[in-house]
Amino acid sequence: FGRLTICENLEFYGELYGIEHQERAKRIEYFLKTFDLWRLKDRKASGLSAGEMMRAILAKAFLSYPRVVLLD
């Protein structure tokens, strides 16, 4: 997770979830903007603050449009 940029991470997990390329690109853009990560999209995950990392993790969690998300 830490060696990839935020955008690369979301691309990777979007592929794992089986989301088609065009749909994946739309969702990634939407969640980067929703979680205020757009300006950080090319930053490596290892260089994020704790709050930025948490927002990136949330973007990844919502990428597949899950029916339920448990937050602890």
XYZ file of N, CA and C in Angstrom:
216
model
N 0.830 -1.201 0.000
C 0.000 0.000 0.000
C 0.863 1.249 0.000
N 1.933 1.269 0.766
C 2.731 2.479 0.942
C 3.587 2.873 -0.241
N 3.973 1.929 -1.086
C 4.849 2.251 -2.217
C 4.093 2.819 -3.408
N 2.794 2.646 -3.431
C 1.964 3.133 -4.537
C 1.356 4.487 -4.192
N 0.996 5.249 -5.214
C 0.273 6.497 -4.977
C -1.168 6.163 -4.592
N -1.881 7.155 -4.129
C -3.288 6.941 -3.778
C -4.054 6.452 -5.008
N -3.818 7.095 -6.135
C -4.528 6.721 -7.364
C -4.177 5.291 -7.785
N -2.915 4.932 -7.706
C -2.499 3.574 -8.060
C -3.125 2.541 -7.133
N -3.220 2.879 -5.859
C -3.862 1.979 -4.906
C -5.321 1.754 -5.269
N -6.030 2.830 -5.573
C -7.436 2.694 -5.920
C -7.607 1.925 -7.225
N -6.717 2.141 -8.177
C -6.734 1.368 -9.426
C -6.551 -0.121 -9.129
N -5.572 -0.429 -8.293
C -5.272 -1.814 -7.949
C -6.482 -2.496 -7.305
N -7.063 -1.846 -6.305
C -8.200 -2.459 -5.622
C -9.440 -2.493 -6.512
N -9.598 -1.503 -7.370
C -10.711 -1.527 -8.319
C -10.630 -2.719 -9.252
N -9.396 -3.049 -9.678
C -9.207 -4.245 -10.504
C -9.527 -5.504 -9.710
N -9.087 -5.557 -8.461
C -9.394 -6.716 -7.624
C -10.895 -6.901 -7.457
N -11.620 -5.797 -7.328
C -13.073 -5.860 -7.180
C -13.763 -6.212 -8.497
N -13.017 -6.205 -9.614
C -13.599 -6.545 -10.908
C -14.379 -5.414 -11.554
N -14.065 -4.188 -11.209
C -14.761 -3.027 -11.776
C -14.134 -2.711 -13.137
N -14.961 -2.570 -14.151
C -14.490 -2.257 -15.499
C -13.716 -0.940 -15.508
N -12.779 -0.804 -16.453
C -11.847 0.331 -16.484
C -12.554 1.691 -16.470
N -13.525 1.894 -17.362
C -14.196 3.203 -17.432
C -14.974 3.503 -16.158
N -15.677 2.524 -15.654
C -16.432 2.703 -14.414
C -15.475 2.940 -13.252
N -14.378 2.219 -13.233
C -13.373 2.363 -12.176
C -12.810 3.778 -12.170
N -12.513 4.316 -13.340
C -11.976 5.677 -13.441
C -12.973 6.702 -12.896
N -14.257 6.519 -13.219
C -15.303 7.427 -12.717
C -15.390 7.364 -11.191
N -15.405 6.138 -10.672
C -15.515 5.976 -9.221
C -14.295 6.535 -8.500
N -13.123 6.295 -9.040
C -11.903 6.800 -8.407
C -11.936 8.316 -8.359
N -12.278 8.951 -9.466
C -12.359 10.410 -9.480
C -13.397 10.899 -8.459
N -14.550 10.254 -8.434
C -15.610 10.649 -7.509
C -15.142 10.554 -6.056
N -14.530 9.427 -5.676
C -14.135 9.255 -4.286
C -12.911 10.083 -3.913
N -12.023 10.339 -4.875
C -10.904 11.244 -4.588
C -11.439 12.637 -4.262
N -12.439 13.069 -4.999
C -13.028 14.387 -4.744
C -13.886 14.371 -3.481
N -14.649 13.315 -3.279
C -15.527 13.215 -2.109
C -14.735 13.245 -0.807
N -13.611 12.544 -0.775
C -12.798 12.470 0.439
C -11.659 13.488 0.428
N -11.761 14.507 -0.423
C -10.799 15.608 -0.491
C -9.364 15.104 -0.669
N -9.203 14.157 -1.603
C -7.888 13.586 -1.882
C -7.398 13.929 -3.288
N -8.163 14.694 -4.042
C -7.824 14.956 -5.432
C -6.428 15.570 -5.570
N -6.093 16.533 -4.723
C -4.784 17.183 -4.820
C -3.652 16.266 -4.363
N -3.996 15.180 -3.687
C -2.998 14.238 -3.173
C -2.913 12.960 -3.995
N -3.647 12.880 -5.090
C -3.793 11.624 -5.822
C -2.478 11.031 -6.306
N -1.463 11.861 -6.526
C -0.175 11.362 -7.018
C 0.868 11.227 -5.911
N 0.449 11.380 -4.679
C 1.359 11.240 -3.549
C 1.400 9.779 -3.102
N 2.571 9.312 -2.762
C 2.710 7.936 -2.268
C 2.006 7.809 -0.925
N 1.366 6.688 -0.732
C 0.590 6.467 0.492
C 1.481 6.543 1.732
N 2.745 6.156 1.606
C 3.644 6.182 2.765
C 3.931 7.607 3.238
N 3.679 8.613 2.392
C 3.935 10.000 2.762
C 2.714 10.750 3.250
N 1.626 10.043 3.502
C 0.394 10.692 3.944
C 0.365 10.847 5.456
N -0.360 11.855 5.898
C -0.604 11.992 7.333
C -1.633 10.937 7.747
N -1.829 10.796 9.037
C -2.792 9.796 9.530
C -4.207 10.078 9.010
N -4.611 11.337 9.005
C -5.945 11.689 8.517
C -6.097 11.454 7.032
N -5.070 11.801 6.264
C -5.105 11.562 4.823
C -5.147 10.065 4.527
N -4.381 9.302 5.294
C -4.367 7.844 5.114
C -5.745 7.256 5.403
N -6.395 7.750 6.452
C -7.722 7.250 6.798
C -8.724 7.559 5.681
N -8.637 8.763 5.114
C -9.537 9.112 4.010
C -9.270 8.236 2.787
N -8.003 7.917 2.527
C -7.662 7.034 1.406
C -8.225 5.629 1.636
N -8.146 5.158 2.860
C -8.689 3.839 3.197
C -10.205 3.828 3.034
N -10.851 4.916 3.420
C -12.304 5.007 3.240
C -12.670 5.023 1.759
N -11.907 5.756 0.955
C -12.164 5.779 -0.488
C -12.048 4.367 -1.054
N -11.043 3.633 -0.620
C -10.865 2.249 -1.071
C -12.045 1.386 -0.632
N -12.510 1.571 0.596
C -13.617 0.771 1.127
C -14.915 1.011 0.352
N -15.145 2.241 -0.079
C -16.390 2.570 -0.771
C -16.312 2.349 -2.279
N -15.138 2.068 -2.804
C -14.925 1.939 -4.246
C -15.828 0.887 -4.879
N -16.103 -0.174 -4.168
C -16.926 -1.257 -4.729
C -18.422 -1.077 -4.434
N -18.802 0.073 -3.890
C -20.194 0.340 -3.509
C -20.750 -0.787 -2.639
N -20.114 -1.031 -1.498
C -20.581 -2.124 -0.638
C -21.953 -1.806 -0.036
N -22.665 -2.857 0.267
C -23.986 -2.682 0.897
C -23.843 -2.246 2.351
N -22.784 -2.726 3.004
C -22.557 -2.404 4.413
C -21.075 -2.103 4.615
N -20.795 -1.069 5.392
C -19.419 -0.758 5.785
C -19.408 -0.626 7.305
N -18.589 -1.426 7.957
C -18.470 -1.362 9.415
C -17.274 -0.490 9.762
N -17.512 0.567 10.494
C -16.447 1.474 10.914
C -16.270 1.336 12.415
N -15.041 1.145 12.817
C -14.768 0.946 14.238
C -13.920 2.060 14.765
